XYZ file of C-alpha atoms in Angstrom:
444
model
C -29.403 56.217 15.788
C -30.881 56.100 12.293
C -32.039 59.722 12.589
C -28.508 60.720 13.563
C -27.107 58.969 10.490
C -29.725 60.630 8.282
C -28.725 64.004 9.698
C -25.026 63.280 9.125
C -25.698 62.115 5.577
C -27.293 65.482 4.820
C -23.851 67.115 5.025
C -22.979 68.325 1.541
C -19.807 66.916 0.072
C -16.955 68.475 -1.846
C -17.735 69.373 -5.443
C -20.162 67.617 -7.739
C -20.712 63.847 -7.385
C -18.249 61.959 -9.570
C -16.721 58.546 -10.112
C -13.533 59.810 -8.443
C -15.362 60.106 -5.105
C -16.349 56.464 -5.152
C -12.917 55.293 -6.318
C -11.378 56.838 -3.200
C -13.923 55.038 -1.006
C -13.251 51.675 -2.690
C -9.484 52.092 -2.476
C -9.425 53.019 1.214
C -11.833 50.228 2.170
C -9.866 47.440 0.514
C -6.510 48.958 1.420
C -7.480 48.724 5.103
C -8.429 45.060 4.766
C -5.382 44.406 2.570
C -3.153 45.512 5.459
C -4.652 42.670 7.500
C -3.977 39.914 4.930
C -0.928 38.486 6.702
C -2.060 39.181 10.307
C -5.373 37.408 9.589
C -3.556 34.240 8.487
C -1.533 34.217 11.710
C -4.646 34.945 13.778
C -6.615 32.184 12.026
C -3.953 29.606 12.849
C -3.776 30.805 16.457
C -7.552 30.887 16.985
C -8.504 27.697 15.110
C -5.352 25.537 15.100
C -7.144 22.268 14.236
C -9.640 23.568 11.668
C -7.933 26.559 10.074
C -9.140 26.103 6.486
C -12.644 25.077 7.568
C -13.140 28.149 9.758
C -11.594 30.430 7.151
C -14.099 29.137 4.596
C -17.046 29.393 6.963
C -16.220 32.949 8.059
C -15.801 34.145 4.474
C -18.756 32.070 3.292
C -21.216 33.320 5.901
C -20.166 36.911 5.190
C -20.591 36.400 1.446
C -23.988 34.719 1.720
C -25.293 37.434 4.054
C -24.018 40.071 1.626
C -25.798 38.335 -1.254
C -29.058 38.202 0.707
C -28.916 41.823 1.877
C -27.471 43.553 -1.204
C -30.831 44.030 -3.025
C -32.397 45.471 0.142
C -29.477 47.862 0.643
C -29.736 48.926 -2.987
C -33.487 49.467 -2.712
C -33.044 51.497 0.483
C -30.470 53.666 -1.279
C -33.149 54.410 -3.903
C -35.330 55.741 -1.094
C -32.906 57.437 1.332
C -30.091 58.324 -1.049
C -26.694 56.832 -1.856
C -24.672 58.763 0.706
C -26.607 57.520 3.747
C -26.398 53.866 2.700
C -22.779 54.280 1.630
C -21.989 55.687 5.087
C -23.770 52.787 6.825
C -22.158 50.082 4.702
C -18.648 51.540 5.023
C -19.042 51.764 8.818
C -20.135 48.129 9.097
C -17.479 46.946 6.653
C -14.788 48.541 8.832
C -16.390 47.728 12.206
C -14.668 44.341 12.785
C -11.121 45.666 12.242
C -10.419 47.086 15.745
C -11.807 43.904 17.353
C -8.771 41.980 16.101
C -6.717 43.331 19.017
C -9.451 42.673 21.587
C -10.709 39.134 21.001
C -9.865 36.889 18.043
C -13.045 34.808 18.233
C -15.328 37.843 18.263
C -13.293 39.417 15.470
C -14.120 36.503 13.169
C -17.693 36.305 14.430
C -18.391 40.003 13.785
C -16.516 39.811 10.465
C -18.878 37.110 9.210
C -22.003 38.864 10.512
C -20.924 42.235 9.078
C -21.986 40.918 5.674
C -25.562 41.923 6.547
C -24.747 45.625 6.195
C -21.169 45.593 4.895
C -22.128 45.624 1.215
C -20.713 48.956 0.130
C -19.942 47.683 -3.380
C -23.634 47.492 -4.341
C -24.156 51.120 -3.288
C -20.921 52.105 -5.037
C -22.161 50.634 -8.324
C -25.460 52.518 -7.928
C -23.506 55.730 -7.255
C -21.523 55.238 -10.474
C -24.755 54.613 -12.403
C -26.062 57.952 -11.093
C -23.059 60.042 -12.139
C -21.627 58.312 -15.218
C -23.222 58.554 -18.669
C -24.343 55.226 -20.102
C -21.503 55.118 -22.590
C -18.986 55.618 -19.754
C -20.371 53.126 -17.223
C -18.441 50.079 -18.433
C -15.206 52.062 -18.250
C -16.133 53.342 -14.782
C -16.895 49.839 -13.513
C -13.560 48.737 -14.940
C -11.860 51.539 -13.009
C -13.545 50.306 -9.831
C -12.225 46.786 -10.391
C -8.753 48.155 -11.140
C -8.901 50.278 -7.983
C -9.721 47.187 -5.950
C -6.690 45.394 -7.422
C -4.497 48.472 -6.924
C -5.273 48.473 -3.205
C -3.659 45.025 -2.994
C -0.395 46.003 -4.695
C 1.277 47.336 -1.555
C -1.200 46.792 1.299
C -0.326 43.137 2.164
C 3.427 43.805 1.935
C 3.090 46.974 4.021
C 0.977 45.143 6.602
C 3.573 42.372 6.809
C 6.408 44.894 7.225
C 4.589 46.686 10.042
C 3.804 43.343 11.697
C 7.475 42.318 11.591
C 8.679 45.638 12.998
C 5.984 46.555 15.507
C 3.583 43.604 15.894
C 0.031 42.773 14.863
C -1.565 45.393 17.114
C 0.175 48.182 15.212
C -1.074 46.822 11.874
C -4.609 46.778 13.252
C -4.161 50.357 14.480
C -3.031 51.533 11.044
C -5.907 49.666 9.347
C -8.340 51.231 11.825
C -6.985 54.707 11.042
C -7.374 54.069 7.304
C -10.951 52.879 7.884
C -11.718 55.921 10.022
C -10.332 58.127 7.263
C -12.667 56.396 4.814
C -15.726 56.964 7.000
C -14.708 60.616 7.432
C -14.248 60.996 3.682
C -17.729 59.601 2.995
C -19.214 61.870 5.657
C -17.630 65.168 4.646
C -16.339 64.794 1.071
C -18.763 62.531 -0.822
C -21.766 64.454 -2.197
C -25.175 62.883 -2.673
C -25.638 61.539 -6.203
C -29.379 60.827 -6.178
C -31.631 63.926 -6.180
C -34.661 63.773 -3.903
C -37.065 64.321 -6.776
C -36.111 61.016 -8.438
C -35.991 58.835 -5.317
C -38.379 55.960 -4.759
C -41.251 56.476 -2.341
C -41.821 52.921 -1.159
C -40.248 49.524 -0.676
C -41.685 46.184 -1.748
C -40.574 42.670 -0.854
C -39.871 41.965 -4.513
C -37.243 44.707 -4.571
C -35.484 43.146 -1.573
C -35.664 39.548 -2.819
C -32.162 38.467 -3.946
C -33.537 35.543 -5.948
C -35.880 37.527 -8.199
C -33.214 38.301 -10.795
C -31.898 34.751 -10.755
C -35.366 33.224 -11.138
C -35.940 35.403 -14.190
C -33.027 33.635 -15.857
C -35.190 30.588 -16.603
C -37.331 32.663 -18.989
C -34.546 32.870 -21.565
C -32.278 29.898 -22.429
C -29.442 32.110 -23.691
C -29.266 34.116 -20.484
C -29.546 30.856 -18.569
C -26.429 29.448 -20.268
C -24.458 32.637 -19.579
C -25.431 32.601 -15.915
C -24.605 28.903 -15.552
C -21.167 29.574 -17.059
C -20.631 32.468 -14.630
C -21.601 30.195 -11.752
C -19.278 27.406 -12.959
C -16.151 29.566 -12.937
C -16.922 32.070 -10.184
C -17.776 29.470 -7.532
C -14.273 27.908 -7.505
C -12.678 31.309 -8.089
C -14.306 32.734 -4.950
C -13.342 29.654 -2.946
C -9.784 29.801 -4.243
C -9.272 33.481 -3.441
C -10.528 32.960 0.112
C -8.200 30.036 0.841
C -5.033 30.427 -1.256
C -3.170 32.861 1.076
C -3.641 30.566 4.083
C -2.953 27.500 1.920
C 0.370 28.859 0.641
C 1.480 30.020 4.078
C 0.416 27.054 6.187
C 0.782 24.183 3.723
C 3.299 25.174 1.054
C 5.797 26.898 3.352
C 5.563 30.458 1.981
C 6.772 33.058 4.467
C 4.898 36.345 4.832
C 7.367 38.237 2.612
C 7.035 35.733 -0.234
C 3.268 35.687 0.098
C 2.861 39.475 0.124
C 5.218 39.746 -2.876
C 3.144 37.189 -4.794
C -0.121 38.999 -3.960
C 1.363 42.314 -5.147
C 2.653 40.785 -8.376
C -0.733 39.139 -9.032
C -2.499 42.478 -8.485
C -0.206 44.234 -10.975
C -0.769 41.511 -13.578
C -4.527 41.629 -12.969
C -4.622 45.388 -13.488
C -2.573 45.064 -16.677
C -4.703 42.314 -18.230
C -7.964 44.100 -17.420
C -6.737 47.419 -18.789
C -5.878 45.683 -22.074
C -9.195 43.802 -22.231
C -10.520 46.016 -25.024
C -7.548 45.235 -27.246
C -7.828 41.511 -26.503
C -11.536 41.450 -27.383
C -10.910 43.348 -30.619
C -8.098 40.964 -31.534
C -9.686 37.573 -30.815
C -13.361 38.301 -30.062
C -15.305 38.282 -26.799
C -16.164 34.573 -26.848
C -12.539 33.578 -27.411
C -11.515 35.937 -24.619
C -13.896 34.064 -22.290
C -12.453 30.728 -23.457
C -8.913 32.030 -22.900
C -9.782 33.165 -19.363
C -11.401 29.821 -18.522
C -8.404 27.879 -19.853
C -6.089 29.975 -17.688
C -8.298 29.414 -14.643
C -8.374 25.666 -15.351
C -4.569 25.621 -15.547
C -3.984 27.523 -12.305
C -6.488 25.426 -10.327
C -4.770 22.271 -11.605
C -1.384 23.659 -10.562
C -2.705 24.428 -7.071
C -4.192 20.931 -6.898
C -1.162 18.846 -7.867
C 1.800 21.180 -7.332
C 4.227 20.471 -4.476
C 6.950 23.041 -5.211
C 6.980 26.789 -4.621
C 7.748 27.611 -8.250
C 4.548 25.802 -9.242
C 2.592 27.976 -6.806
C 4.213 31.108 -8.253
C 3.255 29.980 -11.741
C -0.308 29.258 -10.574
C -0.585 32.704 -9.008
C 0.590 34.444 -12.183
C -1.797 32.378 -14.320
C -4.614 33.224 -11.865
C -3.955 36.932 -12.341
C -4.128 36.564 -16.119
C -7.277 34.453 -15.747
C -9.043 37.372 -14.054
C -9.976 38.457 -17.568
C -12.899 35.985 -17.607
C -15.601 37.953 -15.808
C -14.878 41.264 -17.607
C -14.840 39.297 -20.869
C -18.328 37.962 -20.064
C -19.507 41.533 -19.468
C -17.940 42.595 -22.773
C -19.664 39.698 -24.541
C -23.024 40.692 -23.056
C -22.498 44.265 -24.258
C -22.048 42.901 -27.795
C -24.717 40.239 -27.483
C -27.524 42.491 -26.323
C -28.819 45.859 -27.382
C -28.195 48.863 -25.160
C -31.599 48.808 -23.509
C -31.357 45.133 -22.528
C -27.914 45.170 -20.968
C -28.993 46.385 -17.546
C -31.374 43.478 -17.025
C -28.882 40.835 -18.128
C -25.928 42.383 -16.279
C -28.060 42.500 -13.137
C -28.704 38.759 -13.345
C -25.011 38.012 -13.847
C -24.075 40.252 -10.913
C -26.585 38.417 -8.733
C -24.993 35.098 -9.678
C -21.596 36.569 -8.810
C -22.817 37.563 -5.347
C -24.168 34.072 -4.739
C -20.803 32.518 -5.673
C -18.919 34.889 -3.372
C -20.897 33.391 -0.511
C -20.993 29.731 -1.477
C -17.433 29.403 -2.821
C -15.453 30.069 0.393
C -17.772 27.931 2.499
C -17.597 25.049 -0.001
C -13.792 25.138 -0.167
C -13.522 25.251 3.622
C -15.741 22.173 3.935
C -13.818 20.356 1.179
C -10.514 21.055 2.931
C -11.999 19.631 6.115
C -13.510 16.534 4.450
C -10.278 15.783 2.581
C -8.358 15.851 5.885
C -6.249 18.838 4.877
C -6.964 21.007 7.913
C -3.921 21.561 10.055
C -3.294 20.112 13.476
C -0.294 20.317 15.734
C 0.916 16.782 14.901
C 0.785 17.520 11.150
C 2.392 20.943 11.133
C 5.587 19.734 9.470
C 5.636 20.889 5.865
C 7.431 17.733 4.764
C 4.829 15.426 6.288
C 2.035 17.421 4.700
C 3.645 17.071 1.278
C 4.153 13.340 1.661
C 0.555 12.807 2.817
C -0.972 14.925 0.089
C -1.086 13.888 -3.531
C -3.969 16.083 -4.740
C -5.610 19.080 -3.044
C -9.253 18.061 -3.448
C -10.844 21.563 -3.302
C -8.702 22.864 -6.168
C -9.228 19.727 -8.248
C -12.975 20.048 -7.692
C -12.724 23.640 -8.887
C -10.752 22.596 -11.963
C -13.440 20.071 -12.931
C -16.116 22.718 -12.389
C -14.303 25.192 -14.658
C -13.805 22.485 -17.297
C -17.584 21.973 -17.452
C -18.053 25.731 -17.832
C -15.461 25.811 -20.608
C -17.303 23.068 -22.511
C -20.606 24.930 -22.104
C -19.089 28.089 -23.570
C -17.516 26.216 -26.464
C -20.694 24.302 -27.366
C -23.606 26.576 -26.474
C -22.432 30.191 -26.425
C -22.638 31.591 -29.975
C -19.953 33.714 -31.599
C -20.660 37.441 -31.730
C -21.575 37.284 -35.416
C -24.156 34.564 -34.681
C -25.520 36.356 -31.647
C -26.731 39.469 -33.419
C -29.903 37.751 -34.573
C -30.778 36.881 -30.984
C -30.986 40.421 -29.675
C -34.735 40.331 -30.157
C -34.926 37.519 -27.589
C -33.150 39.685 -25.016
C -35.419 42.587 -25.866
C -38.417 40.331 -25.169
C -36.886 39.381 -21.835
C -36.334 43.047 -20.999
C -39.953 43.847 -21.930
C -41.186 41.079 -19.606
C -39.078 42.396 -16.737
C -40.209 45.971 -17.314
C -43.866 44.906 -17.318
C -43.370 43.013 -14.048
C -41.735 46.081 -12.506
C -44.538 48.319 -13.776
C -47.158 46.050 -12.182
C -45.137 46.080 -8.966
C -44.971 49.910 -8.926
C -48.716 50.112 -9.573
């Protein structure tokens, strides 16, 4: 099977490798899954009626943790066998669970969680961009990837809901499967290889595949350590929130599928807008203040989700959440100002590793917190009114708000302003030198 995939990956693509190729892949992949946003909520409630939030968190959490563990290995293998082969494999496994939704609900969720082992196309996509984009254009290209991800959610959930209303869930799954098949076909025949054979790695070491290597290196520099702790403090609840909010609004707050898909689309548009204007915001108030602004917005929206009982409060929380998506790009912008050009790769790699860890732990943690706080749904508690009377505070969101508050205090107290950080670039250069020496020993 692997030899067949290698042979297929040798097919030359269309034109020279470019960022545009990978943007199409990212858009089609998340558009297919965006179509299933509303059907998945209905299927979750049908399959796990007594533990909906718990199972949603566990499915998303297991997938995220497996992706975190396997991403370095996939990236290292792409250095050896080329980007196109690993991109083809990861796109296939990312899309593999979709058709199972019409066959067996339990196995759909089981395969969805396990697909995280090989369904990590984003790591290969970032490597592809690094191959084809000049250094001065990489930040912009990564921003375009994030905007493309958000753009796929502008119409996909609403379109999936419309198709479900008119023709049923099976038709939505069919359309999503066709989009996924189109994506696999595009990778196979249109995406050219970006990594020439002459610059590929010749071997694989355990250190390259160890997902904790980058994180463990954090302890060697206190400034990087603070940045990574801050990233962990706001991304953990953010990942948990994103995995649970659609089901929470539908099953607990009484949103219908039309309202929910409209809110998701509006949030995506706001997110695109705020990220496109990030450069202007950073120039106006500074990178550190942009991080503080993003954390304050995230704190506000988590608090609204925690204590709100009316739909307008949920709409406000969703809009604030979209604006709060500025935080992670603002951290990346701060790092670009805080470090010299040669050190950024090492530090950004550590922050990305922390992000992957949160994407696994966050959903699982929120699912468990929903379960422990007795907020999972059961047939005798399905009445929206009874749920509102029983609930005073949604514990998972309040936990997240406290977590973000700690991160906000850390930024305010320990993260220096840009003007104070310039003198610390030498410390990052020393960290980079240490990492390079370790890698050189490893290659030897």
